[in-house]
Tab-separated table of C-alpha atoms in Angstrom:
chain	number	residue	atom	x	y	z
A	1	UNK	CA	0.289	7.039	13.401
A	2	UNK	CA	2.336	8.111	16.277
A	3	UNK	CA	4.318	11.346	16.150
A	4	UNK	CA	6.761	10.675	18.960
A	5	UNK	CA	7.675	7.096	16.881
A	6	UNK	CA	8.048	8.422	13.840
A	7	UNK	CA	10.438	10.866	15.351
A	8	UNK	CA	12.632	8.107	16.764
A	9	UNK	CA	12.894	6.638	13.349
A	10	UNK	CA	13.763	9.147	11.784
A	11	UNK	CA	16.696	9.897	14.390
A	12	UNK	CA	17.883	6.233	13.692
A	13	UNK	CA	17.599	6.873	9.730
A	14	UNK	CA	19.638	9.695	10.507
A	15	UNK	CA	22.424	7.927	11.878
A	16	UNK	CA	22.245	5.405	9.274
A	17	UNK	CA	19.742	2.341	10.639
A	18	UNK	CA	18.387	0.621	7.260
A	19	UNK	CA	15.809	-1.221	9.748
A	20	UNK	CA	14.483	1.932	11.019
A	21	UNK	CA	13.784	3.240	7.311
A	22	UNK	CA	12.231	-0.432	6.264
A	23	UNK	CA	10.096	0.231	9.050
A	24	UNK	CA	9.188	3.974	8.391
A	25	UNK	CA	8.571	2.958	4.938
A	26	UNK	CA	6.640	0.130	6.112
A	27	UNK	CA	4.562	2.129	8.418
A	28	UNK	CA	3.934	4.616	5.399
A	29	UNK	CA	3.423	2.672	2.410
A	30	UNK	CA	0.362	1.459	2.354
A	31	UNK	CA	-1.886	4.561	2.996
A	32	UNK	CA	0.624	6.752	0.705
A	33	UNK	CA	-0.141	3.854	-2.108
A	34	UNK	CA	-3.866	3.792	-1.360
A	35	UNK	CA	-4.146	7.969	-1.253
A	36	UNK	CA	-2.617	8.105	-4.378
A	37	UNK	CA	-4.861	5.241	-6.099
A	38	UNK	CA	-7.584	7.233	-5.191
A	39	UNK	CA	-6.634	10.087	-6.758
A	40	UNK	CA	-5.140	8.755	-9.442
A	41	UNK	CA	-7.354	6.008	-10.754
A	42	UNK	CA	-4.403	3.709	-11.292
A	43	UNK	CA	-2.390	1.482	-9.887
A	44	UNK	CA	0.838	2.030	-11.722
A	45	UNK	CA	0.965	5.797	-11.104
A	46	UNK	CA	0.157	5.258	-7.919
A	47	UNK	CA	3.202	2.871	-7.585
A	48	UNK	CA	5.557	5.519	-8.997
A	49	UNK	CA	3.898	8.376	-7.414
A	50	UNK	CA	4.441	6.205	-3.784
A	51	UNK	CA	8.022	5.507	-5.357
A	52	UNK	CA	8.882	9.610	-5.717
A	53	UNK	CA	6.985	10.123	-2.397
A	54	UNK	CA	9.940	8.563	-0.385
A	55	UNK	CA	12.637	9.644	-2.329
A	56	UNK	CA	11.352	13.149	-2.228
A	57	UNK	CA	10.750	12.624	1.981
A	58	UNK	CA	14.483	11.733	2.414
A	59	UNK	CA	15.312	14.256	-0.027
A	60	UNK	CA	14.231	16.909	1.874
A	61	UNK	CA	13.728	15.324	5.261
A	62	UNK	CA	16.278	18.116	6.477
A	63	UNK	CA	13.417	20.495	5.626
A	64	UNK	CA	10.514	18.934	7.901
A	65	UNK	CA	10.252	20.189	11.322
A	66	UNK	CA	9.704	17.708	13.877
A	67	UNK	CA	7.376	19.959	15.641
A	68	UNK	CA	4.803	18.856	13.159
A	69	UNK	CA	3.652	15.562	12.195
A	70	UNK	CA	5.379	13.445	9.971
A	71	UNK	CA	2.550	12.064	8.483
A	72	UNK	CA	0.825	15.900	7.819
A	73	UNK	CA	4.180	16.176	5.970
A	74	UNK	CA	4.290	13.105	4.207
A	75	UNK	CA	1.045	13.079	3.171
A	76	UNK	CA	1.317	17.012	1.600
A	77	UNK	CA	3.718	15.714	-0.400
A	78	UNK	CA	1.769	12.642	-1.663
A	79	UNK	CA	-0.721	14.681	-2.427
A	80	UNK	CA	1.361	17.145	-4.412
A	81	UNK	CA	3.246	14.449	-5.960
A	82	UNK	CA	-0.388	12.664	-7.072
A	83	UNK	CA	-1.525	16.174	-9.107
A	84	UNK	CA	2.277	16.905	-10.318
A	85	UNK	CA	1.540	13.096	-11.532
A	86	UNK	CA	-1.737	13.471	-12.515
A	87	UNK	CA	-1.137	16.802	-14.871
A	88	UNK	CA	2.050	14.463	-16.526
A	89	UNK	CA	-0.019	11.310	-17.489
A	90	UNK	CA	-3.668	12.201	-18.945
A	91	UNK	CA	-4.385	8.643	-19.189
A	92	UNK	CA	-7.221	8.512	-16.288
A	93	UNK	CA	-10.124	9.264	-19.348
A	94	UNK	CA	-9.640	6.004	-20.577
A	95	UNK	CA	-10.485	4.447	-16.746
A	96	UNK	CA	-13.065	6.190	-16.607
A	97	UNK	CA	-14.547	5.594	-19.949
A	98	UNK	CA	-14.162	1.960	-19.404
A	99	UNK	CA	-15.043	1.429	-15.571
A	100	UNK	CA	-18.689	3.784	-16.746
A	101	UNK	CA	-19.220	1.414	-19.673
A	102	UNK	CA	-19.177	-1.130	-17.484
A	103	UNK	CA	-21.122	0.239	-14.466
A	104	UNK	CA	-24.175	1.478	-16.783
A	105	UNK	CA	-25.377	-2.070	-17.729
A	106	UNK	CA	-28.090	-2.776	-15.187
A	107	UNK	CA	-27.749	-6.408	-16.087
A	108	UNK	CA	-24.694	-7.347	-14.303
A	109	UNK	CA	-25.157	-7.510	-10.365
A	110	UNK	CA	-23.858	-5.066	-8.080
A	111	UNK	CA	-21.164	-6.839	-5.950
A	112	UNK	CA	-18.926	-5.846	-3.411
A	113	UNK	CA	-15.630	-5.507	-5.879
A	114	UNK	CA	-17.837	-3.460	-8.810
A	115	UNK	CA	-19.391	-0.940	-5.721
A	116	UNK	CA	-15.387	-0.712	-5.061
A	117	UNK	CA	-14.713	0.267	-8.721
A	118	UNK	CA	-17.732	2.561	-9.542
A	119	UNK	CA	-16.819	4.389	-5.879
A	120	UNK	CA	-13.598	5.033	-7.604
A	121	UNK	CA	-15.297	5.969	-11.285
A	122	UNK	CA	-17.378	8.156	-9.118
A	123	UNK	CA	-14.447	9.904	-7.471
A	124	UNK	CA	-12.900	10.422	-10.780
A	125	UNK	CA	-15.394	12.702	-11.919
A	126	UNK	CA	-14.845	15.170	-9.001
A	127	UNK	CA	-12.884	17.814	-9.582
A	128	UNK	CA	-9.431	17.656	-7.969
A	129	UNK	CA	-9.806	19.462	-4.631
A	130	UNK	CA	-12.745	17.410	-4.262
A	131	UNK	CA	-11.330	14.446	-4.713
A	132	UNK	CA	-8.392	15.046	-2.578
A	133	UNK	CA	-10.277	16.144	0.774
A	134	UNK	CA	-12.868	12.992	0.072
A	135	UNK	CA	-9.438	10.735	0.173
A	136	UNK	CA	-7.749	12.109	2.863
A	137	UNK	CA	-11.380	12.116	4.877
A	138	UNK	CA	-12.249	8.494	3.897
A	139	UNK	CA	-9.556	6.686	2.564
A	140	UNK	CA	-6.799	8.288	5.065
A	141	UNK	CA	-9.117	8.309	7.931
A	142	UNK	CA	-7.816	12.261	8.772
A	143	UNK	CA	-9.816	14.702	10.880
A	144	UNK	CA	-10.700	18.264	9.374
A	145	UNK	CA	-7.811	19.821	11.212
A	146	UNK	CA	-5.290	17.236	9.803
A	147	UNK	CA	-6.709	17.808	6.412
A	148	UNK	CA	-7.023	21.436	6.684
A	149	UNK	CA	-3.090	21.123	8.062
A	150	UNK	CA	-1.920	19.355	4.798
A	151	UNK	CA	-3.392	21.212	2.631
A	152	UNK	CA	-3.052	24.026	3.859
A	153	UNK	CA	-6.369	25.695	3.497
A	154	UNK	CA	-8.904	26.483	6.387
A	155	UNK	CA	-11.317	23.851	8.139
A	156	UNK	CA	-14.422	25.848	6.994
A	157	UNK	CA	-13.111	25.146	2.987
A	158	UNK	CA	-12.151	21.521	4.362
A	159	UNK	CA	-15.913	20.972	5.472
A	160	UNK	CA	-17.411	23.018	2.532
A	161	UNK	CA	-15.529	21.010	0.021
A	162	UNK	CA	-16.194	18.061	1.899
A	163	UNK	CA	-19.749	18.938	1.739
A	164	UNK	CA	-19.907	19.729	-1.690
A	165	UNK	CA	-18.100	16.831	-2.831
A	166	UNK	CA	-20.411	14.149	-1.157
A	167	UNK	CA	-23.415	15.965	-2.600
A	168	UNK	CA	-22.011	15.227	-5.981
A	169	UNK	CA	-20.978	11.315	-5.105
A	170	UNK	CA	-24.363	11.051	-4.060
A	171	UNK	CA	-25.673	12.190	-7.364
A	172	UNK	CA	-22.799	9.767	-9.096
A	173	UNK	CA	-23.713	6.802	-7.233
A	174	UNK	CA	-27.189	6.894	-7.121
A	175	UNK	CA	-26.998	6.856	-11.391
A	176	UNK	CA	-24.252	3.998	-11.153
A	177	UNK	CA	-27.297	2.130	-9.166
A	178	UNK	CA	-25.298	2.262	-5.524
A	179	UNK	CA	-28.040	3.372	-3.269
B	1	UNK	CA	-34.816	24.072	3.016
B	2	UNK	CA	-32.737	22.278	5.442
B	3	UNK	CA	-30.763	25.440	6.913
B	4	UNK	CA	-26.934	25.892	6.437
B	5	UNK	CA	-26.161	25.063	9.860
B	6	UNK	CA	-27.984	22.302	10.676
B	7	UNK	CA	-26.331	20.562	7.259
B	8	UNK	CA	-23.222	21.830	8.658
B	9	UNK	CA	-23.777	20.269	11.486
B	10	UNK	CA	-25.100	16.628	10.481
B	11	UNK	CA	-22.028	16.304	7.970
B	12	UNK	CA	-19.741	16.984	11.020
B	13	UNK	CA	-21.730	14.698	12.726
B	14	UNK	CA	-21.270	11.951	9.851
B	15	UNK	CA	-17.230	12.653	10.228
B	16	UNK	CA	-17.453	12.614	14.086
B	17	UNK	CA	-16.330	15.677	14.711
B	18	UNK	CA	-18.737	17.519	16.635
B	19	UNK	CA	-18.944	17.476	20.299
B	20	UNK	CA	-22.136	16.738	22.923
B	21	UNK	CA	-23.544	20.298	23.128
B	22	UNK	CA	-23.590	20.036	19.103
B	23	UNK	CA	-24.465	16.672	18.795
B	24	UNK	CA	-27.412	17.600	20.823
B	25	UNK	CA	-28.665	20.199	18.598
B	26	UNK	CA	-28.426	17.471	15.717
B	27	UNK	CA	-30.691	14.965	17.661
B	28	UNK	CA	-33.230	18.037	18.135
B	29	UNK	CA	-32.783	18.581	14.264
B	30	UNK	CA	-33.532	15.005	13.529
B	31	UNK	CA	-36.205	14.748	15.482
B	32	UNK	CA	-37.968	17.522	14.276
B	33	UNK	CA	-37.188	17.726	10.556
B	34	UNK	CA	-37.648	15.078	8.073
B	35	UNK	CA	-35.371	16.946	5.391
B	36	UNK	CA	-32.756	16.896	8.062
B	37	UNK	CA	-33.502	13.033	8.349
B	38	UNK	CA	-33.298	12.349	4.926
B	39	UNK	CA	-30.080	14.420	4.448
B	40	UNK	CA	-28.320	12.460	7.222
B	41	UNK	CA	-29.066	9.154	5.766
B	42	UNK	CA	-27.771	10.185	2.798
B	43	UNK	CA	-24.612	11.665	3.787
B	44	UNK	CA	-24.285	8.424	6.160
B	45	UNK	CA	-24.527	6.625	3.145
B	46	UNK	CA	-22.030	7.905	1.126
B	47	UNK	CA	-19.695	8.263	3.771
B	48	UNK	CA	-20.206	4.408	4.936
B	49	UNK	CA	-19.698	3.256	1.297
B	50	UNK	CA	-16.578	5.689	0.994
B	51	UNK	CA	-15.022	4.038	4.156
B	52	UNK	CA	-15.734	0.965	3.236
B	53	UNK	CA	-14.010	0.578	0.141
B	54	UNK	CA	-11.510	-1.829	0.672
B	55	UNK	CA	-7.923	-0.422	0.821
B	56	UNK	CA	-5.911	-1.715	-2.502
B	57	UNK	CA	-2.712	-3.823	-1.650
B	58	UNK	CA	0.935	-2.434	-2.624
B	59	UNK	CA	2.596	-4.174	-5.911
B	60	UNK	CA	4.628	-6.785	-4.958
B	61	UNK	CA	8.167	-5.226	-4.364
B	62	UNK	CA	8.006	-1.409	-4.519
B	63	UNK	CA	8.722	-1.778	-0.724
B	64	UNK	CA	11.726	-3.312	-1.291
B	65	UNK	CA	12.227	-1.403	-4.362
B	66	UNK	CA	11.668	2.079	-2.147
B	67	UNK	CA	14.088	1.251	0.970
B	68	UNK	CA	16.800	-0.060	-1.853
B	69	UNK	CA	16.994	3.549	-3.574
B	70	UNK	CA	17.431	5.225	-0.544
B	71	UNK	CA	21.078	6.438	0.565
B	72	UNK	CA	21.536	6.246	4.032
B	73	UNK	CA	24.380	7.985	5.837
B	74	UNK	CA	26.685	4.822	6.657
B	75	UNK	CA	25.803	3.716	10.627
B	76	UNK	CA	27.349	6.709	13.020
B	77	UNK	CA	27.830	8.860	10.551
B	78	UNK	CA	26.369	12.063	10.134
B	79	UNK	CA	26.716	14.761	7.516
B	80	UNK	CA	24.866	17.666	6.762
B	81	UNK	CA	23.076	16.717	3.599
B	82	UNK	CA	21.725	13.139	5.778
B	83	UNK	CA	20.079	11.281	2.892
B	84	UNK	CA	20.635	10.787	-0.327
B	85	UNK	CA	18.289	9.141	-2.484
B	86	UNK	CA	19.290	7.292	-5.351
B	87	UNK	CA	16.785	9.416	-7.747
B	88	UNK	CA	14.730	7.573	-10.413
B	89	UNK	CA	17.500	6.358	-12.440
B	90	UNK	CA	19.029	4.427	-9.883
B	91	UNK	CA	15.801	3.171	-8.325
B	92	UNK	CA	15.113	1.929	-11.856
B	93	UNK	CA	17.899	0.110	-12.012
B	94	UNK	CA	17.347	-1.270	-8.762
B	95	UNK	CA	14.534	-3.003	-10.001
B	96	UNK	CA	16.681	-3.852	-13.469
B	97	UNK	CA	19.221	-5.571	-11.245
B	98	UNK	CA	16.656	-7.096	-8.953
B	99	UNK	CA	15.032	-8.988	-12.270
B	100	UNK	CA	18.693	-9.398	-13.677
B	101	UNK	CA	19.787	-10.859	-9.900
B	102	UNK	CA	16.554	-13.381	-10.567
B	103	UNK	CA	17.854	-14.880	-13.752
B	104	UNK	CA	21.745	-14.703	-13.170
B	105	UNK	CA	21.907	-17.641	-10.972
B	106	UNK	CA	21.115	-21.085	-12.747
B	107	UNK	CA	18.716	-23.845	-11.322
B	108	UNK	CA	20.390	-25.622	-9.031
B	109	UNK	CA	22.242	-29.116	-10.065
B	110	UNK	CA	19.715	-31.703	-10.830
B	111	UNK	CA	16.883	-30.031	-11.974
B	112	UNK	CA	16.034	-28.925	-15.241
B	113	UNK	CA	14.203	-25.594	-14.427
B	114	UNK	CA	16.500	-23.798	-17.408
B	115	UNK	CA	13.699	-23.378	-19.609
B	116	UNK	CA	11.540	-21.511	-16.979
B	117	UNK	CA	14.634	-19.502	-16.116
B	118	UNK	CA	14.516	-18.533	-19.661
B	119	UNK	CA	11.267	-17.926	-20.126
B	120	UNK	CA	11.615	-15.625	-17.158
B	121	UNK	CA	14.281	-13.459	-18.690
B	122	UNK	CA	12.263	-13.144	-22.154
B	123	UNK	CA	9.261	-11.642	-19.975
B	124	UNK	CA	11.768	-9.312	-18.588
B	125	UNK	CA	10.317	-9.829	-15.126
B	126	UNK	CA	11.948	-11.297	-12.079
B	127	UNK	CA	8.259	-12.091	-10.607
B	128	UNK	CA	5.868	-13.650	-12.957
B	129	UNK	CA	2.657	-14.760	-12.482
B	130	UNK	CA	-0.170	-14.182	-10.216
B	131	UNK	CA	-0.161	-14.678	-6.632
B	132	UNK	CA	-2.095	-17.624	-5.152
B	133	UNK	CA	-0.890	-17.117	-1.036
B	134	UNK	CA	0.604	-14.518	0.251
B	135	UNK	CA	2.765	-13.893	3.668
B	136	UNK	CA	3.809	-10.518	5.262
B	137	UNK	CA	6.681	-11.193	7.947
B	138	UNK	CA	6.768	-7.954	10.146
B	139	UNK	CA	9.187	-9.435	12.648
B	140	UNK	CA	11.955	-7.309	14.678
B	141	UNK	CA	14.603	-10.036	13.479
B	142	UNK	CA	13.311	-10.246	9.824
B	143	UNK	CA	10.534	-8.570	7.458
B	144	UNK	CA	9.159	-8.775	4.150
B	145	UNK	CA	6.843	-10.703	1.886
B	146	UNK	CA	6.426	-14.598	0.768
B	147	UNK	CA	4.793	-15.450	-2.048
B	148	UNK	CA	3.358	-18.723	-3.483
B	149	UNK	CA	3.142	-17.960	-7.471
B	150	UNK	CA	1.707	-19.841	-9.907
B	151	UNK	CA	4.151	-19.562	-13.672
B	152	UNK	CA	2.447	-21.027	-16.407
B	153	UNK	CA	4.046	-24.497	-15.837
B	154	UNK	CA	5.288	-24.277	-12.573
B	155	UNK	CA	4.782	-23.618	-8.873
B	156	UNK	CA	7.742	-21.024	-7.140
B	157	UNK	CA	8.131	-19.615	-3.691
B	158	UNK	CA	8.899	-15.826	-3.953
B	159	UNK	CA	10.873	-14.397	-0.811
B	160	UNK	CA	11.544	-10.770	-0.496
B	161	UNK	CA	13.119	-10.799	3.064
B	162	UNK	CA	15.317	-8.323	4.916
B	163	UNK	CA	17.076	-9.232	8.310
B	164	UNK	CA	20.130	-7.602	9.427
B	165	UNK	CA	21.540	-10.794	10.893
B	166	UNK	CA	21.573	-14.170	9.670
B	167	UNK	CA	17.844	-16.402	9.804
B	168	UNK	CA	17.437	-19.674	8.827
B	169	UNK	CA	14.173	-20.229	6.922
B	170	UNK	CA	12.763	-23.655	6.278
B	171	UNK	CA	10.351	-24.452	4.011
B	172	UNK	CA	8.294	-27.628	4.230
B	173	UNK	CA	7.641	-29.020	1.172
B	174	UNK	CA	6.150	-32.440	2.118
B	175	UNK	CA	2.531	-31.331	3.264
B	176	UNK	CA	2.284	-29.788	-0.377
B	177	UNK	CA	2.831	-32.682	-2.567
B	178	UNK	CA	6.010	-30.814	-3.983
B	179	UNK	CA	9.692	-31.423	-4.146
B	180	UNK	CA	12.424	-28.917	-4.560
B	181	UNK	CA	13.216	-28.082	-8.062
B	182	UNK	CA	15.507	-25.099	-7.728
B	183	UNK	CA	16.816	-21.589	-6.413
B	184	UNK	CA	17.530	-18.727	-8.136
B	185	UNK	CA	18.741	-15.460	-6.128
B	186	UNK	CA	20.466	-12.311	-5.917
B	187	UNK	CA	23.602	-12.049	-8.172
B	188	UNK	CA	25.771	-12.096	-4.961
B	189	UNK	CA	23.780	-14.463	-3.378
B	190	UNK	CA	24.474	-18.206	-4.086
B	191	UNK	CA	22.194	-20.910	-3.172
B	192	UNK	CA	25.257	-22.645	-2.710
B	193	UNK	CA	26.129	-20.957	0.283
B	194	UNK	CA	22.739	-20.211	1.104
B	195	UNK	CA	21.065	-23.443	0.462
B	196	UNK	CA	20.450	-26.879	2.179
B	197	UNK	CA	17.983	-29.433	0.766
B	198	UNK	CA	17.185	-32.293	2.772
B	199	UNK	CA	14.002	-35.047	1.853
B	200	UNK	CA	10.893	-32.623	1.596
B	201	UNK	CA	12.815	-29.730	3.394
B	202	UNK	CA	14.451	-26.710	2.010
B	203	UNK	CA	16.503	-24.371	4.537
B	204	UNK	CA	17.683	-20.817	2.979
B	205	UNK	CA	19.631	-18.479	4.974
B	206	UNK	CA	18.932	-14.674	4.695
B	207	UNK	CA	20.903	-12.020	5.597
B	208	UNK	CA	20.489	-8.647	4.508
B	209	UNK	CA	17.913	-7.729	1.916
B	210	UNK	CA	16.924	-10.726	-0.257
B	211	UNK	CA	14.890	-11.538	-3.183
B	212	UNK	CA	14.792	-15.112	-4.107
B	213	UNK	CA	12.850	-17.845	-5.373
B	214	UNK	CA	12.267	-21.606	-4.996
B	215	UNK	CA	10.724	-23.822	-7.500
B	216	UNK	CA	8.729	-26.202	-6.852
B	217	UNK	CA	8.117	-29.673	-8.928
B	218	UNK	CA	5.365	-31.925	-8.329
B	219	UNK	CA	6.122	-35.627	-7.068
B	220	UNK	CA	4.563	-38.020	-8.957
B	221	UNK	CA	1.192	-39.103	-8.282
B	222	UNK	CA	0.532	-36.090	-5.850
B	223	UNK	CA	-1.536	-33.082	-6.747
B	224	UNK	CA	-0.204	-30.715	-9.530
B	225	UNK	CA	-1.210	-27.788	-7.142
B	226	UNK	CA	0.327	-27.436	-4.287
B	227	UNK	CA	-2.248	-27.598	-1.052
B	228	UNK	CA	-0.171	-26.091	1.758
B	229	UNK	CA	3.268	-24.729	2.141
B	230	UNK	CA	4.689	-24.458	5.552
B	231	UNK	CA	7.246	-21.995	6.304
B	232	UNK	CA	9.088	-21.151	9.610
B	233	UNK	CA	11.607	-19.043	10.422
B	234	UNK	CA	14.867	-19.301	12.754
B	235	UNK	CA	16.740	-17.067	14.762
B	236	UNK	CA	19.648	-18.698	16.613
B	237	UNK	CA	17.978	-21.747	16.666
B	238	UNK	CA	14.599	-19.868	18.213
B	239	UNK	CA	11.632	-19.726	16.035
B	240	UNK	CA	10.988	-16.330	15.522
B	241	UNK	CA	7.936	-16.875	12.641
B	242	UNK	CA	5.813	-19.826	11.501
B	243	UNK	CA	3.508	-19.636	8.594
B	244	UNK	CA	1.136	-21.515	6.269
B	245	UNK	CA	1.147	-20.740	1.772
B	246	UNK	CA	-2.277	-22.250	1.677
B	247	UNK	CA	-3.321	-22.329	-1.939
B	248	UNK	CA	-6.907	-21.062	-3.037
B	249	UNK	CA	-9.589	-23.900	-3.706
C-alpha cells in the first residue's frame, strides 16, 4: 500500500473529493474486514468493527501524521477497535464450540473450506496478543517492523510472540488433523 | 535442544526477514541438525497454511454503507475540524434508508413484481437472497458492485454504482433467456428518468451513488435460470466497462 498515494487521497478528501474517499475506502476495506474476521471469529462484528474503523479514521484523521504510514495508522486502530469489540460482544465461545464440534469428527474429509475454518477455530484459542501479531503477520502480509510499529511494542516481543503463537497453532492443528 | 538462536533464526527465515549473512547460518543449521530440520518444516507449515487461508469477501454494501456516513467538507472548502462522520446513528440509518429507497419505488408499469416488492419490505432487507455472479467495477469514471441474486421466485440484478458524472449502463437481457420485469431504486431516483427498455435491452443511467435493482422474468419456454447476463458500461458514448453475470452450473 503506497504511502505517498494514500497521502494524495487524503489531501483530496480534505478538500472535499467523495471519489478520493470511495477509493481510500476501497483501497482499505478489504484487509481492515479480513484483520478483523480474524480476530474476531465473525463476520458481522467484523462488518461493524470495519464500519467504526472509518468513521473513527476521519474522525480523527486531523490527528495522524503524514510522516507515518497511513496504513500503520489505520490498521492500530482496527486492531484496537477489534478488542474494544471483542470485550463488548462475548459471543465468539459459541464459534468456537461449534466450528470444534465439527472439526473433531474424523469422518468428514478435510477440504480446503473446513482447513479455512479450523485455521480460524485454531486462532481463536490463542490468546489475544497472539492472535493479533499471527493476523497482522499472515493475514495482513506486514513485516516485524510494521507490526512492531502498530502495536507499538518492540520487534524482539513481535518475533517472540510470533514464535510462541505458531508453536501453539501447531499443537491446535495437528489435533484438528491439519498436518 | 535446538538453541534459541538458531529457532530465532529459522522463524525469521519462514517470515523472510533475515538477510544473506543470516540466511547462511540457517543453511549451515539445516544441514547439520535434524531438530533444526524438523522445526523448519514445521514452522513452514503453519505459516504456509496461515497464508493460505483464503481472504473472506466484504458483505455486500458496507462499502457503500462506509463512504455514505462519512461527512466530507463540501468541494474547496476547508475548515478546521475536516471530516465529520455521520456516527453510528446516522450510518444506521443510511442503511434504513438504503432498504427503505429499495421498496419506495413501485415495479415499473406492466409488470406485476408487487408481491416481491412486498415480500422484500416484510424481510426488512433491501438485498435478499444469495449471490449467484458477482461484478466489481473499479473504473476511474464509475465503481462499485453488480450482483446477479437469486429471491425465492425471482431472478434481480443488484447495482451498487457510484460515478460522479452521468454513465449509461446496458444490460443485455437476451443471451439470458430473461425479459425485464422491473426497477426499483433510490427514493430520489426514478426509473422513469433513469430508465429505457428496449426488446431484450435495459439501459439505466447512474449518476452519483446508486443502489438499484432490476428484475428479471423468464420468457416462456427459455430456462428459469438465467445463463449469462451481459453488462456494459458507457461513458459519453465510449465504453468504459464490459462484463459477463454468468450464473453457477
Amino acid at each position: 500500500m503506497g504511502n505517498n498515494r494514500d497521502r494524495a487521497l487524503i489531501i483530496r478528501c480534505k478538500r472535499g473529493d467523495r471519489k478520493a474517499l470511495g477509493e481510500l475506502i476501497k483501497n482499505y476495506e478489504r484487509p481492515i474486514y479480513n484483520a478483523a474476521f480474524r480476530i474476531l471469529g465473525n463476520p458481522d462484528d467484523a462488518a461493524d468493527v470495519t464500519q467504526i474503523v472509518f468513521l473513527r479514521a476521519f474522525e480523527r484523521l486531523d490527528q495522524y501524521n503524514p510522516e507515518y504510514k497511513f496504513f500503520s495508522w489505520i490498521y492500530r486502530i482496527a486492531i484496537n477497535e477489534s478488542i474494544n469489540q471483542k470485550n463488548r460482544t462475548r459471543n465468539l465461545q459459541s464459534f468456537n464450540d461449534e466450528e470444534m464440534a465439527v472439526q473433531n469428527d474424523p469422518e468428514i474429509a478435510i477440504d480446503a473450506d473446513r482447513v479455512s475454518d479450523i485455521i480460524q477455530a485454531s486462532l481463536m484459542e490463542l490468546q489475544e496478543d497472539y492472535r493479533v501479531v499471527v493476523v497482522l503477520r499472515h493475514f495482513s502480509d506486514l513485516s516485524y517492523r510494521d507490526i512492531s510499529g502498530i502495536l507499538q511494542i518492540p520487534e524482539k516481543t513481535v518475533k517472540s510472540r510470533l514464535y510462541s503463537a505458531r508453536q501453539l497453532m501447531k499443537t491446535e492443528l495437528n489435533a484438528r488433523g491439519v498436518t | 535442544m535446538l538453541e534459541e538462536r538458531i529457532a530465532e533464526l529459522i522463524q525469521a527465515d519462514v517470515d523472510g526477514e533475515l538477510g544473506p549473512e543470516q540466511r547462511a547460518e540457517v543453511t549451515r543449521a539445516l544441514e547439520q541438525s535434524e531438530e533444526a530440520r524438523v522445526f523448519h518444516s514445521e514452522m513452514l507449515r503453519v505459516a504456509r497454511h496461515l497464508t493460505d487461508a483464503p481472504d473472506k469477501e466484504p458483505p455486500w454494501g458496507l462499502r457503500r454503507k462506509i463512504i455514505d456516513s462519512i461527512e466530507l467538507p463540501s468541494m474547496g472548502g476547508f475548515a478546521n475540524n475536516w471530516f465529520r462522520p455521520a456516527g453510528y446513528g446516522l450510518a444506521m440509518a443510511a442503511g434504513v434508508v438504503l432498504a427503505l429507497g429499495v421498496v419506495s419505488i413501485a415495479p415499473m408499469k406492466s409488470n406485476d413484481f408487487g408481491s416481491l416488492v412486498g415480500t422484500m419490505v416484510n424481510k426488512g432487507q433491501a438485498v435478499a437472497g444469495k449471490p449467484e455472479a458477482g461484478l466489481t467495477i473499479e473504473q476511474p469514471e464509475i465503481n462499485g458492485q453488480v450482483w446477479l441474486k437469486n429471491l425465492d421466485e425471482a431472478w434481480v440484478v443488484e447495482f451498487d454504482l457510484a460515478s460522479d458524472e452521468s454513465v449509461e449502463v446496458v444490460i443485455d437481457l437476451d443471451s439470458a433467456g430473461m425479459s425485464f420485469g422491473g426497477f426499483a431504486g433510490q427514493a430520489d431516483y426514478s426509473g422513469d428518468e433513469n430508465l429505457e427498455v428496449s426488446g431484450g435491452e435495459v439501459r439505466v443511467v447512474n449518476q452519483g451513488s446508486r443502489h438499484f435493482v432490476l428484475f428479471l422474468r423468464s420468457i416462456p419456454g427459455a430456462e428459469i435460470k438465467p445463463q449469462k447476463i451481459e453488462v456494459a458500461m458507457n461513458r459519453k458514448g465510449e465504453l468504459i466497462f464490459q462484463g459477463t453475470l454468468q450464473s453457477r452450473g
